[in-house]
PDB file of C-alpha atoms in Angstrom:
ATOM      1  CA  MET A   1      69.758 188.224 147.014  1.00 70.00           C
ATOM      2  CA  LYS A   2      68.499 190.760 144.462  1.00 92.00           C
ATOM      3  CA  ILE A   3      70.013 189.108 141.408  1.00 97.00           C
ATOM      4  CA  ILE A   4      68.358 188.451 138.038  1.00 98.00           C
ATOM      5  CA  ALA A   5      70.560 186.016 136.076  1.00 98.00           C
ATOM      6  CA  ILE A   6      70.131 185.622 132.321  1.00 97.00           C
ATOM      7  CA  ASP A   7      72.035 183.083 130.207  1.00 96.00           C
ATOM      8  CA  GLY A   8      71.924 182.196 126.538  1.00 93.00           C
ATOM      9  CA  PRO A   9      73.924 182.240 123.295  1.00 91.00           C
ATOM     10  CA  SER A  10      74.765 185.391 121.333  1.00 84.00           C
ATOM     11  CA  GLY A  11      72.081 187.182 119.345  1.00 85.00           C
ATOM     12  CA  VAL A  12      69.105 186.286 121.506  1.00 91.00           C
ATOM     13  CA  GLY A  13      68.623 189.746 123.054  1.00 90.00           C
ATOM     14  CA  LYS A  14      70.229 189.255 126.472  1.00 92.00           C
ATOM     15  CA  SER A  15      71.915 192.664 126.617  1.00 91.00           C
ATOM     16  CA  THR A  16      68.901 194.678 125.487  1.00 93.00           C
ATOM     17  CA  LEU A  17      66.633 192.863 127.940  1.00 96.00           C
ATOM     18  CA  ALA A  18      69.070 193.131 130.839  1.00 97.00           C
ATOM     19  CA  LYS A  19      69.480 196.889 130.325  1.00 96.00           C
ATOM     20  CA  LYS A  20      65.714 197.403 130.302  1.00 97.00           C
ATOM     21  CA  LEU A  21      65.261 195.340 133.475  1.00 98.00           C
ATOM     22  CA  SER A  22      68.117 197.213 135.126  1.00 97.00           C
ATOM     23  CA  ASN A  23      66.439 200.551 134.418  1.00 97.00           C
ATOM     24  CA  HIS A  24      63.016 199.296 135.442  1.00 97.00           C
ATOM     25  CA  PHE A  25      64.122 197.891 138.809  1.00 96.00           C
ATOM     26  CA  ASN A  26      66.843 200.513 139.378  1.00 96.00           C
ATOM     27  CA  ILE A  27      69.632 198.005 139.982  1.00 96.00           C
ATOM     28  CA  PRO A  28      72.984 197.740 138.147  1.00 97.00           C
ATOM     29  CA  TYR A  29      73.363 195.931 134.841  1.00 97.00           C
ATOM     30  CA  LEU A  30      76.348 193.599 134.637  1.00 96.00           C
ATOM     31  CA  ASP A  31      77.349 192.235 131.225  1.00 92.00           C
ATOM     32  CA  THR A  32      79.775 189.401 131.968  1.00 93.00           C
ATOM     33  CA  GLY A  33      80.543 188.955 128.270  1.00 90.00           C
ATOM     34  CA  LYS A  34      81.974 192.472 128.070  1.00 93.00           C
ATOM     35  CA  MET A  35      84.484 191.552 130.741  1.00 96.00           C
ATOM     36  CA  TYR A  36      85.796 188.660 128.658  1.00 95.00           C
ATOM     37  CA  ARG A  37      85.805 190.852 125.549  1.00 95.00           C
ATOM     38  CA  ALA A  38      87.729 193.586 127.347  1.00 97.00           C
ATOM     39  CA  PHE A  39      90.259 191.066 128.598  1.00 98.00           C
ATOM     40  CA  SER A  40      90.529 189.610 125.087  1.00 97.00           C
ATOM     41  CA  TYR A  41      91.263 193.095 123.742  1.00 97.00           C
ATOM     42  CA  LEU A  42      93.892 193.663 126.445  1.00 97.00           C
ATOM     43  CA  CYS A  43      95.644 190.455 125.397  1.00 97.00           C
ATOM     44  CA  LEU A  44      95.418 191.331 121.706  1.00 97.00           C
ATOM     45  CA  GLU A  45      96.880 194.791 122.355  1.00 96.00           C
ATOM     46  CA  LYS A  46      99.798 193.154 124.128  1.00 96.00           C
ATOM     47  CA  LYS A  47     100.311 190.791 121.186  1.00 97.00           C
ATOM     48  CA  ILE A  48      99.594 187.762 123.362  1.00 97.00           C
ATOM     49  CA  ASP A  49      98.998 184.431 121.630  1.00 97.00           C
ATOM     50  CA  LEU A  50      95.435 183.706 122.751  1.00 97.00           C
ATOM     51  CA  LEU A  51      95.927 180.001 122.167  1.00 96.00           C
ATOM     52  CA  ASN A  52      98.752 179.983 124.723  1.00 97.00           C
ATOM     53  CA  GLU A  53      96.995 179.624 128.078  1.00 97.00           C
ATOM     54  CA  LYS A  54     100.087 180.412 130.149  1.00 97.00           C
ATOM     55  CA  GLU A  55     100.751 183.640 128.246  1.00 97.00           C
ATOM     56  CA  VAL A  56      97.131 184.711 128.695  1.00 98.00           C
ATOM     57  CA  GLU A  57      97.272 183.988 132.437  1.00 97.00           C
ATOM     58  CA  ARG A  58     100.235 186.347 132.844  1.00 96.00           C
ATOM     59  CA  VAL A  59      98.027 189.267 131.792  1.00 96.00           C
ATOM     60  CA  LEU A  60      95.296 188.516 134.364  1.00 97.00           C
ATOM     61  CA  PRO A  61      96.744 190.609 137.258  1.00 96.00           C
ATOM     62  CA  GLU A  62      96.333 193.699 135.079  1.00 95.00           C
ATOM     63  CA  TYR A  63      92.588 193.181 134.687  1.00 96.00           C
ATOM     64  CA  LYS A  64      90.261 194.649 137.345  1.00 93.00           C
ATOM     65  CA  GLU A  65      87.320 196.053 135.348  1.00 93.00           C
ATOM     66  CA  VAL A  66      83.740 195.041 136.093  1.00 95.00           C
ATOM     67  CA  PHE A  67      82.486 197.755 133.734  1.00 95.00           C
ATOM     68  CA  PRO A  68      84.875 198.003 130.754  1.00 94.00           C
ATOM     69  CA  SER A  69      85.228 201.540 129.378  1.00 91.00           C
ATOM     70  CA  LEU A  70      86.172 200.495 125.850  1.00 93.00           C
ATOM     71  CA  SER A  71      84.099 201.710 122.893  1.00 94.00           C
ATOM     72  CA  PHE A  72      81.202 199.748 121.419  1.00 89.00           C
ATOM     73  CA  GLU A  73      83.181 199.247 118.204  1.00 90.00           C
ATOM     74  CA  ILE A  74      86.096 197.640 120.044  1.00 93.00           C
ATOM     75  CA  LEU A  75      84.025 195.464 122.371  1.00 92.00           C
ATOM     76  CA  ASN A  76      81.761 194.243 119.588  1.00 86.00           C
ATOM     77  CA  SER A  77      84.339 193.710 116.856  1.00 89.00           C
ATOM     78  CA  GLU A  78      84.520 190.196 115.449  1.00 83.00           C
ATOM     79  CA  GLU A  79      88.192 189.877 116.431  1.00 92.00           C
ATOM     80  CA  THR A  80      87.512 190.802 120.055  1.00 94.00           C
ATOM     81  CA  GLY A  81      84.507 188.483 120.165  1.00 88.00           C
ATOM     82  CA  ARG A  82      86.443 185.533 118.795  1.00 89.00           C
ATOM     83  CA  GLY A  83      89.233 186.234 121.265  1.00 94.00           C
ATOM     84  CA  ALA A  84      86.786 186.387 124.146  1.00 93.00           C
ATOM     85  CA  SER A  85      85.393 182.933 123.373  1.00 86.00           C
ATOM     86  CA  ILE A  86      88.965 181.596 123.357  1.00 92.00           C
ATOM     87  CA  VAL A  87      90.226 183.135 126.621  1.00 95.00           C
ATOM     88  CA  ALA A  88      86.918 182.276 128.318  1.00 90.00           C
ATOM     89  CA  GLN A  89      87.863 178.607 128.054  1.00 89.00           C
ATOM     90  CA  TYR A  90      90.755 179.000 130.485  1.00 94.00           C
ATOM     91  CA  LYS A  91      90.228 178.067 134.142  1.00 93.00           C
ATOM     92  CA  LYS A  92      92.146 180.923 135.766  1.00 96.00           C
ATOM     93  CA  VAL A  93      90.518 183.501 133.500  1.00 96.00           C
ATOM     94  CA  ARG A  94      87.046 182.297 134.476  1.00 93.00           C
ATOM     95  CA  GLU A  95      87.967 182.144 138.159  1.00 95.00           C
ATOM     96  CA  LYS A  96      89.108 185.766 138.039  1.00 96.00           C
ATOM     97  CA  MET A  97      86.010 186.974 136.207  1.00 96.00           C
ATOM     98  CA  VAL A  98      83.584 185.003 138.361  1.00 95.00           C
ATOM     99  CA  TYR A  99      85.219 186.388 141.507  1.00 96.00           C
ATOM    100  CA  LEU A 100      84.779 189.979 140.285  1.00 96.00           C
ATOM    101  CA  GLN A 101      81.194 189.309 139.177  1.00 96.00           C
ATOM    102  CA  ARG A 102      80.138 187.693 142.446  1.00 96.00           C
ATOM    103  CA  GLU A 103      81.823 190.359 144.538  1.00 95.00           C
ATOM    104  CA  PHE A 104      79.955 193.106 142.713  1.00 95.00           C
ATOM    105  CA  GLY A 105      76.583 191.349 142.538  1.00 95.00           C
ATOM    106  CA  ILE A 106      76.470 190.351 146.201  1.00 93.00           C
ATOM    107  CA  LYS A 107      77.362 193.877 147.272  1.00 94.00           C
ATOM    108  CA  ASN A 108      75.078 195.802 144.916  1.00 93.00           C
ATOM    109  CA  GLY A 109      72.465 193.470 143.455  1.00 95.00           C
ATOM    110  CA  ALA A 110      72.339 193.322 139.652  1.00 97.00           C
ATOM    111  CA  VAL A 111      70.788 192.121 136.447  1.00 98.00           C
ATOM    112  CA  VAL A 112      73.550 189.804 135.226  1.00 97.00           C
ATOM    113  CA  GLU A 113      73.759 188.321 131.745  1.00 95.00           C
ATOM    114  CA  GLY A 114      76.228 185.999 130.099  1.00 91.00           C
ATOM    115  CA  ARG A 115      76.908 182.315 129.454  1.00 89.00           C
ATOM    116  CA  ASP A 116      77.263 180.880 132.965  1.00 92.00           C
ATOM    117  CA  THR A 117      75.448 183.296 135.278  1.00 94.00           C
ATOM    118  CA  THR A 118      72.704 180.785 136.157  1.00 96.00           C
ATOM    119  CA  THR A 119      74.972 177.764 136.492  1.00 95.00           C
ATOM    120  CA  VAL A 120      78.218 179.116 137.987  1.00 94.00           C
ATOM    121  CA  VAL A 121      78.141 182.787 138.981  1.00 96.00           C
ATOM    122  CA  PHE A 122      74.761 183.044 140.739  1.00 96.00           C
ATOM    123  CA  PRO A 123      73.206 179.554 140.769  1.00 96.00           C
ATOM    124  CA  GLU A 124      71.519 180.283 144.109  1.00 95.00           C
ATOM    125  CA  THR A 125      69.312 183.135 142.880  1.00 96.00           C
ATOM    126  CA  PRO A 126      65.705 182.030 142.204  1.00 96.00           C
ATOM    127  CA  PHE A 127      65.399 184.556 139.351  1.00 97.00           C
ATOM    128  CA  LYS A 128      67.161 182.590 136.623  1.00 97.00           C
ATOM    129  CA  PHE A 129      66.408 182.579 132.909  1.00 98.00           C
ATOM    130  CA  TYR A 130      67.771 180.938 129.764  1.00 97.00           C
ATOM    131  CA  ILE A 131      66.800 182.776 126.586  1.00 96.00           C
ATOM    132  CA  TYR A 132      67.321 181.446 123.090  1.00 94.00           C
ATOM    133  CA  ALA A 133      66.282 181.993 119.457  1.00 93.00           C
ATOM    134  CA  ARG A 134      66.488 180.237 116.101  1.00 92.00           C
ATOM    135  CA  GLU A 135      69.933 180.495 114.503  1.00 90.00           C
ATOM    136  CA  GLU A 136      68.807 182.482 111.444  1.00 90.00           C
ATOM    137  CA  ILE A 137      67.174 185.045 113.732  1.00 91.00           C
ATOM    138  CA  ARG A 138      70.371 185.381 115.747  1.00 90.00           C
ATOM    139  CA  VAL A 139      72.457 185.887 112.601  1.00 89.00           C
ATOM    140  CA  TRP A 140      70.043 188.569 111.360  1.00 87.00           C
ATOM    141  CA  ARG A 141      70.175 190.448 114.675  1.00 83.00           C
ATOM    142  CA  ARG A 142      73.969 190.398 114.702  1.00 81.00           C
ATOM    143  CA  TYR A 143      74.029 191.470 111.035  1.00 80.00           C
ATOM    144  CA  ARG A 144      71.904 194.509 111.805  1.00 78.00           C
ATOM    145  CA  GLN A 145      74.054 195.326 114.847  1.00 75.00           C
ATOM    146  CA  ILE A 146      77.446 195.405 113.143  1.00 73.00           C
ATOM    147  CA  ASP A 147      76.526 195.581 109.423  1.00 70.00           C
ATOM    148  CA  GLY A 148      79.074 192.892 108.571  1.00 74.00           C
ATOM    149  CA  ASN A 149      79.303 189.987 106.144  1.00 80.00           C
ATOM    150  CA  TRP A 150      76.328 187.624 106.536  1.00 81.00           C
ATOM    151  CA  GLY A 151      78.227 184.411 105.860  1.00 83.00           C
ATOM    152  CA  LYS A 152      81.101 185.387 108.137  1.00 84.00           C
ATOM    153  CA  ILE A 153      78.696 186.323 110.936  1.00 85.00           C
ATOM    154  CA  ALA A 154      76.862 183.006 110.608  1.00 87.00           C
ATOM    155  CA  LEU A 155      80.134 181.074 110.762  1.00 87.00           C
ATOM    156  CA  ASP A 156      81.359 183.143 113.701  1.00 84.00           C
ATOM    157  CA  ILE A 157      78.165 182.459 115.679  1.00 85.00           C
ATOM    158  CA  GLU A 158      78.349 178.745 114.867  1.00 87.00           C
ATOM    159  CA  GLU A 159      81.989 178.526 115.991  1.00 85.00           C
ATOM    160  CA  ARG A 160      81.360 180.557 119.133  1.00 81.00           C
ATOM    161  CA  ASP A 161      78.387 178.394 120.099  1.00 83.00           C
ATOM    162  CA  LYS A 162      80.534 175.298 119.695  1.00 86.00           C
ATOM    163  CA  ARG A 163      83.312 176.702 121.909  1.00 81.00           C
ATOM    164  CA  ASP A 164      80.853 177.956 124.522  1.00 80.00           C
ATOM    165  CA  ARG A 165      79.035 174.637 124.784  1.00 85.00           C
ATOM    166  CA  GLU A 166      82.041 172.319 124.556  1.00 84.00           C
ATOM    167  CA  ARG A 167      84.582 174.066 126.784  1.00 80.00           C
ATOM    168  CA  GLU A 168      85.499 172.128 129.911  1.00 80.00           C
ATOM    169  CA  ILE A 169      85.227 175.107 132.280  1.00 80.00           C
ATOM    170  CA  SER A 170      81.761 176.645 132.790  1.00 82.00           C
ATOM    171  CA  PRO A 171      80.176 175.654 129.461  1.00 84.00           C
ATOM    172  CA  LEU A 172      76.993 177.279 128.259  1.00 86.00           C
ATOM    173  CA  LYS A 173      74.141 175.001 129.270  1.00 90.00           C
ATOM    174  CA  PHE A 174      70.554 175.135 130.406  1.00 91.00           C
ATOM    175  CA  SER A 175      70.042 174.952 134.149  1.00 92.00           C
ATOM    176  CA  PRO A 176      66.947 172.863 135.012  1.00 92.00           C
ATOM    177  CA  SER A 177      66.013 175.480 137.612  1.00 94.00           C
ATOM    178  CA  SER A 178      66.030 178.275 135.003  1.00 96.00           C
ATOM    179  CA  ILE A 179      62.999 179.477 133.076  1.00 97.00           C
ATOM    180  CA  PRO A 180      63.466 178.990 129.289  1.00 97.00           C
ATOM    181  CA  VAL A 181      62.268 181.800 126.997  1.00 96.00           C
ATOM    182  CA  ASP A 182      62.268 181.659 123.171  1.00 96.00           C
ATOM    183  CA  THR A 183      62.711 185.188 121.758  1.00 94.00           C
ATOM    184  CA  SER A 184      62.611 184.202 118.065  1.00 94.00           C
ATOM    185  CA  ASN A 185      59.205 185.750 117.364  1.00 93.00           C
ATOM    186  CA  LEU A 186      59.244 188.538 119.950  1.00 94.00           C
ATOM    187  CA  ASN A 187      60.490 192.092 119.613  1.00 92.00           C
ATOM    188  CA  GLU A 188      62.414 193.910 122.357  1.00 92.00           C
ATOM    189  CA  ASN A 189      59.343 195.373 124.068  1.00 95.00           C
ATOM    190  CA  GLU A 190      57.439 192.092 123.960  1.00 97.00           C
ATOM    191  CA  VAL A 191      60.347 190.255 125.604  1.00 96.00           C
ATOM    192  CA  PHE A 192      60.632 192.967 128.257  1.00 97.00           C
ATOM    193  CA  LYS A 193      56.907 192.908 129.080  1.00 97.00           C
ATOM    194  CA  LEU A 194      56.970 189.110 129.300  1.00 97.00           C
ATOM    195  CA  PHE A 195      59.848 189.217 131.778  1.00 97.00           C
ATOM    196  CA  ILE A 196      58.189 191.878 133.916  1.00 97.00           C
ATOM    197  CA  LYS A 197      55.083 189.697 134.073  1.00 97.00           C
ATOM    198  CA  ILE A 198      57.090 186.597 135.029  1.00 97.00           C
ATOM    199  CA  LEU A 199      59.217 188.419 137.624  1.00 97.00           C
ATOM    200  CA  LYS A 200      56.119 189.990 139.164  1.00 95.00           C
ATOM    201  CA  LYS A 201      54.554 186.534 139.583  1.00 96.00           C
ATOM    202  CA  MET A 202      57.814 185.337 141.176  1.00 95.00           C
ATOM    203  CA  GLY A 203      57.728 188.180 143.701  1.00 93.00           C
ATOM    204  CA  PHE A 204      60.715 190.167 142.460  1.00 93.00           C
ATOM    205  CA  LYS A 205      60.567 193.819 143.533  1.00 82.00           C
TER     206      LYS A 205
END
């Protein structure tokens, strides 16, 4: 299976790395987080109470996107991001998303990044990574990305980490069979070159 799975919290560089690997190996890039964000936005547009699991589930049949077409501003807004971390806690939401992700990845191959790609979506792929960075570095990266309020961004990241790690369904966690990579002191190109070196040693082509 030609799947590279990358997990880790927000602000560690997963998306940038995954896009570069996708271009390098000429296989699709699948951002699982965007799917949850797009679904969060759909619920918000319909005035759904995100804390009401049953109401959220009723919107699921309307969602079929593997590659959301919403703008960067919408997908990366703080409101959409907070909503995504809420709806991602619900069992039926995750089942739907994981089904779409697996279906696409098995058919096409992909560089897949998110919170549970190494533990739930594609645990069988040998090319699994968990990337992380110090919290202050993650806040700074997010600050530069959206030019928001520093304190609010820091609190948002802290709350999102807590929800991601403590949710009952598919929590963010390190898989013992994944390769851990600390990106705190590496720039985008350095992370990319390191991954190419590792993947080459592992026999990925």
